Short mmCIF file of C-alpha atoms in Angstrom, two decimals:
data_model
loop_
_atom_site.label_atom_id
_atom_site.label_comp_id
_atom_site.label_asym_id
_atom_site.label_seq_id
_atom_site.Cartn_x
_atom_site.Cartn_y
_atom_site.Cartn_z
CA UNK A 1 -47.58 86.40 4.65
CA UNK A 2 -50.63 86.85 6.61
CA UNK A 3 -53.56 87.42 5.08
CA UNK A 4 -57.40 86.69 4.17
CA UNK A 5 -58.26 83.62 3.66
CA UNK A 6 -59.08 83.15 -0.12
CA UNK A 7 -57.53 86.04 -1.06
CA UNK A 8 -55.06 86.20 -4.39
CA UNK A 9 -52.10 87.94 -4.45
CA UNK A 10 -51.75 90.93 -5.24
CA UNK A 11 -55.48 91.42 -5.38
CA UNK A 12 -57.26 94.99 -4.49
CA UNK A 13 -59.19 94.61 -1.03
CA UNK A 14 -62.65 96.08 -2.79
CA UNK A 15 -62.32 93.19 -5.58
CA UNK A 16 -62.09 90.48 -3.02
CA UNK A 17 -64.81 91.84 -0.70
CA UNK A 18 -66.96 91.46 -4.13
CA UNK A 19 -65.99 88.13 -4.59
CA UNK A 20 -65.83 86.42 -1.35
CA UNK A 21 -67.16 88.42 1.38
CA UNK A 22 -70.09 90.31 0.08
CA UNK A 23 -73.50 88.36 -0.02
CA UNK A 24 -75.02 87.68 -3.26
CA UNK A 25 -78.27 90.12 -3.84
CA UNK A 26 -80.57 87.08 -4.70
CA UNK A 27 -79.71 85.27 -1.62
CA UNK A 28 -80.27 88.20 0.74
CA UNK A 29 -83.67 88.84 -1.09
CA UNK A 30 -84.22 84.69 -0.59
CA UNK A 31 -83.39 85.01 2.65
CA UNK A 32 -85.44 88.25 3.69
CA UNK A 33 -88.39 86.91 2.16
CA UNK A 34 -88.21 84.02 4.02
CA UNK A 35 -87.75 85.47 7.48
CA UNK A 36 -90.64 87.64 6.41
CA UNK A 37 -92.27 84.64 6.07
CA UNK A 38 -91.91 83.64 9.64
CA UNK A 39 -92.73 87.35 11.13
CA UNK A 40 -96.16 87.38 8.93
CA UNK A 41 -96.98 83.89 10.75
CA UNK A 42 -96.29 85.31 14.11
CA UNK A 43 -98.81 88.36 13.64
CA UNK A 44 -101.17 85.97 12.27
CA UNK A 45 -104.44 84.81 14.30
CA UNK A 46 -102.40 81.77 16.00
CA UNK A 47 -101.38 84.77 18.32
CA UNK A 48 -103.27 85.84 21.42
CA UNK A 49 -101.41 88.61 22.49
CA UNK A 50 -101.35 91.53 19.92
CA UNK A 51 -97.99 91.96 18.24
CA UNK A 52 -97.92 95.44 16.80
CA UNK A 53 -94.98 95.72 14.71
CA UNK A 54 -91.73 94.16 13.99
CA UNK A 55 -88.03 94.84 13.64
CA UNK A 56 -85.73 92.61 11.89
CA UNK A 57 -82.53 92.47 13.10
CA UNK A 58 -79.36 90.44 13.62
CA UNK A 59 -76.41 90.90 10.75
CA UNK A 60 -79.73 90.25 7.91
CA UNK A 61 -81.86 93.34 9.07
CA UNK A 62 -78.97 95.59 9.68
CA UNK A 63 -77.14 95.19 6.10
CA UNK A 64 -73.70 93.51 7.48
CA UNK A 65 -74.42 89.74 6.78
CA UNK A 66 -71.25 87.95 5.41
CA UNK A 67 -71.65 85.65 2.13
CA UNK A 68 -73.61 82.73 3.37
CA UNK A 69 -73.58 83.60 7.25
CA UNK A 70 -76.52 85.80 7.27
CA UNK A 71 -78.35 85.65 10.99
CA UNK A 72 -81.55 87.70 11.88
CA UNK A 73 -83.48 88.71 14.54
CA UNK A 74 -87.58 89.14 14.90
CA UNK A 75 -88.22 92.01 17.65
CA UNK A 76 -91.77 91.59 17.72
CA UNK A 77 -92.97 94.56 19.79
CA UNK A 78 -96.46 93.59 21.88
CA UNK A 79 -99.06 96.42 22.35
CA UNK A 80 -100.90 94.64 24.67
CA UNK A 81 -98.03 94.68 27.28
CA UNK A 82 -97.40 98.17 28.76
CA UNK A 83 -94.56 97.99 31.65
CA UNK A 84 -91.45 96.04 31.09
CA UNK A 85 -92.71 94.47 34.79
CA UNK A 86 -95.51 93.25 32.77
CA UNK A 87 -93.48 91.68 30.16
CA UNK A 88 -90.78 89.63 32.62
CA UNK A 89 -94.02 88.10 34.42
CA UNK A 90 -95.43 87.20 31.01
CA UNK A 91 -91.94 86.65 29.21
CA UNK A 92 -92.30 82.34 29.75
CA UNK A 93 -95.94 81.73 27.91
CA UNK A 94 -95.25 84.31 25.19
CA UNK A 95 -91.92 81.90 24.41
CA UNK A 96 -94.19 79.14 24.09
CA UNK A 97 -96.78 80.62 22.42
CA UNK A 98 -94.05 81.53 19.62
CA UNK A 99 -92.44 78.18 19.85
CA UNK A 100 -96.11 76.34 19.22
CA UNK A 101 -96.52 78.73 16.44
CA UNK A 102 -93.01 78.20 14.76
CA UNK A 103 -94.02 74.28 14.33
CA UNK A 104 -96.61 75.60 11.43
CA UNK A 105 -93.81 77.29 9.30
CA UNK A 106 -93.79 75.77 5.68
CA UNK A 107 -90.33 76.28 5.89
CA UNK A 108 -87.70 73.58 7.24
CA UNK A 109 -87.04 75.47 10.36
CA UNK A 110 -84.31 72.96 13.39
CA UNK A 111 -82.32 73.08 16.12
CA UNK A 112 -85.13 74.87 18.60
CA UNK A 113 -83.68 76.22 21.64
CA UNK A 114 -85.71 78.08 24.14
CA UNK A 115 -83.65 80.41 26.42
CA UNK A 116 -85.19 82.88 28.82
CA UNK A 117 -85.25 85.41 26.43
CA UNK A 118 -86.01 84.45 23.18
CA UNK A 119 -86.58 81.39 20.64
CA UNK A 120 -83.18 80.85 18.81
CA UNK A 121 -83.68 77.86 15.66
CA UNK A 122 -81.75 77.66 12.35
CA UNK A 123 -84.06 77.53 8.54
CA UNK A 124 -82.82 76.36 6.00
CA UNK A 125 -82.86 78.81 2.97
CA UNK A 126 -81.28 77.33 -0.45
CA UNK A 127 -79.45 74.32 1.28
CA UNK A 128 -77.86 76.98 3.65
CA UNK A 129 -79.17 77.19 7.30
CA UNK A 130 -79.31 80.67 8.83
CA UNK A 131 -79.54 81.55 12.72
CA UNK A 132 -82.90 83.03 14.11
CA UNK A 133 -83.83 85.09 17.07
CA UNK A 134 -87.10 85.62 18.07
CA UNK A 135 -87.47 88.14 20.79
CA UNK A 136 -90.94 89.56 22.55
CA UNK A 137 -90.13 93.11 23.64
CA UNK A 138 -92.18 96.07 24.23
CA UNK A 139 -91.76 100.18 22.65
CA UNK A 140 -90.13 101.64 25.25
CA UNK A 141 -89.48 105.01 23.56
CA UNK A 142 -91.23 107.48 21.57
CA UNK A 143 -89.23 108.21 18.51
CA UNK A 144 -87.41 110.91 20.02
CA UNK A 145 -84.58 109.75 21.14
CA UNK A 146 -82.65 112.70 22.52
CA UNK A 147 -80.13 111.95 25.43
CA UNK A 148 -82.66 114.14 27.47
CA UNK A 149 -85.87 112.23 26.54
CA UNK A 150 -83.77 108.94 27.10
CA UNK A 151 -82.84 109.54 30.32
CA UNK A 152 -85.87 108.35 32.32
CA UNK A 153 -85.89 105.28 30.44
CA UNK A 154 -81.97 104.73 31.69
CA UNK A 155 -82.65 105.78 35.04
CA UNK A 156 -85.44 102.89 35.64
CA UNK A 157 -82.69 100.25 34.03
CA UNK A 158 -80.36 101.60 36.42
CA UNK A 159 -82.73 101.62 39.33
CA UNK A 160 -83.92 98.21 38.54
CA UNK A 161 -81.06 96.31 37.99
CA UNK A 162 -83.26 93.22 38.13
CA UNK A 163 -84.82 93.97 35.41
CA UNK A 164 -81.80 95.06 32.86
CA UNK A 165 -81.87 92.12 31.04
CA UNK A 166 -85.68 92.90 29.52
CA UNK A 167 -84.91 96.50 28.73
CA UNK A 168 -81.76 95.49 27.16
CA UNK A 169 -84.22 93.45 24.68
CA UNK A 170 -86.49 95.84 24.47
CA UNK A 171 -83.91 98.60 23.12
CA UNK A 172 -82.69 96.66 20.43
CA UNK A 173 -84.54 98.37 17.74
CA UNK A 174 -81.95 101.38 19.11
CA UNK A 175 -78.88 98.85 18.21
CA UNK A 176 -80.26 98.00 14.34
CA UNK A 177 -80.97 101.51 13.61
CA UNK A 178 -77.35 102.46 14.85
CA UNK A 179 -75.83 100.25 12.03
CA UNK A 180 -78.39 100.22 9.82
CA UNK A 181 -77.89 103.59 8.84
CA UNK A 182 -74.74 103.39 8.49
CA UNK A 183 -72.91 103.56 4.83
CA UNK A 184 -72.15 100.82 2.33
CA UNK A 185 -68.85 101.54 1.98
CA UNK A 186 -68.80 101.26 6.05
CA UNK A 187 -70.75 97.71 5.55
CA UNK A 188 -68.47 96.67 3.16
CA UNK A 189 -65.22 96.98 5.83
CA UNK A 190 -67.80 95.35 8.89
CA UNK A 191 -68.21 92.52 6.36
CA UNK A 192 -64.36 92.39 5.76
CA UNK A 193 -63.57 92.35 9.55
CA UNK A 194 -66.07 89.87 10.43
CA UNK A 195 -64.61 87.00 7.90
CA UNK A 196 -61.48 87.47 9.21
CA UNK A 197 -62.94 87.13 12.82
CA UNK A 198 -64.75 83.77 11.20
CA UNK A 199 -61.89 82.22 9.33
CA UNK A 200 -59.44 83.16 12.35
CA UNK A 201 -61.64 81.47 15.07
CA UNK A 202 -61.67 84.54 17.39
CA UNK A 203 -64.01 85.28 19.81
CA UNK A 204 -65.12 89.24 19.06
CA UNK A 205 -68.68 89.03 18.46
CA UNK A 206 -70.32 90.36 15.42
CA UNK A 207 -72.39 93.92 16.93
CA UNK A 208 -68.51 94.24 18.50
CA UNK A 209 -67.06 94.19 14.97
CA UNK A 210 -69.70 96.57 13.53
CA UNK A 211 -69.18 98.79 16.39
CA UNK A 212 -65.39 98.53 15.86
CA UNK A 213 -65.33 99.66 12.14
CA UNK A 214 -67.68 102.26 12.83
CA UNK A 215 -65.77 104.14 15.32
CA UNK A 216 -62.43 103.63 13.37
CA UNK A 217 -64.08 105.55 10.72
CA UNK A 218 -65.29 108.48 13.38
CA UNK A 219 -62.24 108.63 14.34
CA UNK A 220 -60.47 109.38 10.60
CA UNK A 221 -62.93 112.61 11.13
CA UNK A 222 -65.67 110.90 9.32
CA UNK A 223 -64.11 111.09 5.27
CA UNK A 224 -66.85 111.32 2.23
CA UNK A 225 -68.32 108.00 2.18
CA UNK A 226 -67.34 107.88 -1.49
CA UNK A 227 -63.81 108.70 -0.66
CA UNK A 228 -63.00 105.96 2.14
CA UNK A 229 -60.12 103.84 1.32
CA UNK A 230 -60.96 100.08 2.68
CA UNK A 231 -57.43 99.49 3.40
CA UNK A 232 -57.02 102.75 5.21
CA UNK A 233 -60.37 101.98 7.28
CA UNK A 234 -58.80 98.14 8.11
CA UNK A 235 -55.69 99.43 9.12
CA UNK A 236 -57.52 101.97 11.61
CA UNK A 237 -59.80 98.72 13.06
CA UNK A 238 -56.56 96.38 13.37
CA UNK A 239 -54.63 99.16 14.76
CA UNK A 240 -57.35 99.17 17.56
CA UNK A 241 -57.57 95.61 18.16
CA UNK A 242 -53.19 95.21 18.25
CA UNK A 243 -53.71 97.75 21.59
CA UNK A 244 -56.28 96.21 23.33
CA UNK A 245 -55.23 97.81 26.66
CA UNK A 246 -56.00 101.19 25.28
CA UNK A 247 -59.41 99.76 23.57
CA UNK A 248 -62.00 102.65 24.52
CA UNK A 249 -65.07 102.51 22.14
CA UNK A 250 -68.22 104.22 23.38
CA UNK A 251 -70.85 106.93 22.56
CA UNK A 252 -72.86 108.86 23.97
CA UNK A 253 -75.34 108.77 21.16
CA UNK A 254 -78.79 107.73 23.80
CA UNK A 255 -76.85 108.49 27.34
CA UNK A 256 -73.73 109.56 28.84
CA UNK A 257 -71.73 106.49 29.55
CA UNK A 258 -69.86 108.18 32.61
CA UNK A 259 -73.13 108.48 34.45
CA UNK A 260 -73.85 104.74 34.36
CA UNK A 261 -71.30 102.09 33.95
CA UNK A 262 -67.33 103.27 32.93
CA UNK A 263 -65.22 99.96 32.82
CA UNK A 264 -61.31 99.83 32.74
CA UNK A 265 -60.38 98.92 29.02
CA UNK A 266 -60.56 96.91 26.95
CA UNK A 267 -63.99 98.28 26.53
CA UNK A 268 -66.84 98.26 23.23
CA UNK A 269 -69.88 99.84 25.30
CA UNK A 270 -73.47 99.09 23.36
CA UNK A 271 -74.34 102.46 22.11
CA UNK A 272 -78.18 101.62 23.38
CA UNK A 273 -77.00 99.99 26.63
CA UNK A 274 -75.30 101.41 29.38
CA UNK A 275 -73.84 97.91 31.28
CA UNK A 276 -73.73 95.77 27.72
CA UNK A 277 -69.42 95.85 27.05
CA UNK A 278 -68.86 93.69 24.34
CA UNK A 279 -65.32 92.69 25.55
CA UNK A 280 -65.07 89.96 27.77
CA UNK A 281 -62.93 90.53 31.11
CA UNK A 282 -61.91 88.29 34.04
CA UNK A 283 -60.95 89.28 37.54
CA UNK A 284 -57.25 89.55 36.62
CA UNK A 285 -57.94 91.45 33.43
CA UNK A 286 -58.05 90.95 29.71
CA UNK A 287 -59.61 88.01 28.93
CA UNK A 288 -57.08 85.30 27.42
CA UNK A 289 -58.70 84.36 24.27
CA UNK A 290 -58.61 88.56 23.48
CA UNK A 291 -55.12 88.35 23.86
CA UNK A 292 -54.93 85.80 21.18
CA UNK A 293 -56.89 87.92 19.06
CA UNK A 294 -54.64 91.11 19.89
CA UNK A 295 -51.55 88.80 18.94
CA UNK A 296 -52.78 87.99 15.63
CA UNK A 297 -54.05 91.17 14.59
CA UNK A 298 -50.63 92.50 15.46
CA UNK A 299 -48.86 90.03 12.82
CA UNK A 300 -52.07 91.00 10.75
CA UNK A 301 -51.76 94.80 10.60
CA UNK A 302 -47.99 94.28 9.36
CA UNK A 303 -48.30 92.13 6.37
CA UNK A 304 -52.26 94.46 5.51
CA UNK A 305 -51.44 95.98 2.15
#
């Protein structure tokens, strides 16, 4: 029988999400407090450029971290930089400026890669090493966040296609919050799905599974929080993934996808990013590694009970 790795038989999905999947409170606090650690340094005086506020994201900031594979991200959102022009041109010396500042951490922090974008390292919280981000980005909107008061801020990206990349950082805040607020019991079947993701070796990436699970559960018209039935929810998500060539997922939450960038499916659109799809595609259609993936959630979905 196929199943979860780890899992007994015959025991309730809920139990061994408790026991396996689920993080343990006082290493998520260990964790958190550590990353904190990091942003605090960041703001500190070692800093020229004015860092205003940050967002923590990655699977840490947005509640969905898997027992022992937590991963953030530090969005640390400069008030001294006002156009995202601005911040492309000064993109290269704020990356070092971070990186200098990261080699003062008290914490074992390795593996530091630059990449145009960000500062990605591993630290090393109670013998376990975690994944870091750290991203420069700049507020691009103004709390409301109303298709209508969006829209400008879409139109430059689309205008600008140069420059996609930057506000694609930039609106990441717009990607935590859309998990973040999600429920528990929604967390708890994102969780689920992305062990089985780890333990099976496929290639959907994590904001893809937490995207998946949330519009499975949209689309059982949204039951009582209280009242969803994690095997009921999984069977929804792996029903999805067994038809990838009807795989639609999209919102139009911040903009109207039709009115930027409509791909053929398979298809998980970023609900804060217009051209981000989350499924990989070649010129001669699904990618081959998602057909793996579609295979085995097929043999999955028969034996889920």
């Amino acid at each position: 029988m196929v199943d979860f790795v780890q899992r007994n038989s015959g025991e309730p999905l809920d139990s061994f999400i408790d026991r396996v999947v689920n993080p343990g409170s006082k290493y998520v606090k260990r964790t958190k407090s550590v990353i904190h650690t990091v942003a605090k340094l960041m703001k500190s005086n070692s800093v020229d450029h004015k860092i205003g506020s940050t967002v923590k994201g990655g699977s840490l900031g947005k509640g969905t971290a898997v027992k022992y594979r937590a991963d953030a991200d530090l969005l640390f959102v400069y008030t001294d930089i006002t156009s995202v022009e601005m911040l492309k041109s000064k993109l290269p010396d704020l990356l070092k400026e971070l990186h200098s500042v990261l080699a003062l951490s008290k914490h074992k922090v390795t593996t530091v890669k630059p990449t145009p974008y960000t500062i990605q390292f591993t630290i090393k919280v109670k013998g376990r090493l975690n994944e870091v981000d750290l991203l420069p980005i700049i507020q691009l909107d103004t709390g409301d966040r109303s298709i209508e008061t969006m829209k400008p801020i879409y139109d430059q990206m689309e205008a600008n296609e140069d420059l996609r990349e930057f506000y694609f950082k930039c609106l990441a805040q717009l990607q935590v919050d859309f998990v973040k607020r999600k429920d528990e019991q929604i967390k708890r079947s994102i969780r689920l799905l992305k062990y089985w993701i780890k333990t099976q070796k496929h290639v959907l990436k994590s904001y893809a599974a937490e995207l998946l699970v949330i519009k499975a559960y949209e689309e059982m018209s949204k039951p009582t929080t209280g009242k969803i039935q994690t095997l009921n929810l999984m069977k929804a998500v792996f029903t999805k993934l067994s038809d990838l060539k009807n795989l639609k997922v999209s919102w139009d939450t911040y903009y109207t996808p039709s009115s930027y960038y409509q791909p053929d499916p398979p298809y998980i659109l970023d609900p804060a990013f217009p051209y981000h799809n989350l499924t990989k595609q070649t010129s001669k259609g699904i990618d081959g590694k998602y057909v793996h993936l579609e295979r085995d959630a097929k043999k999955f979905l028969a034996n889920l009970k």
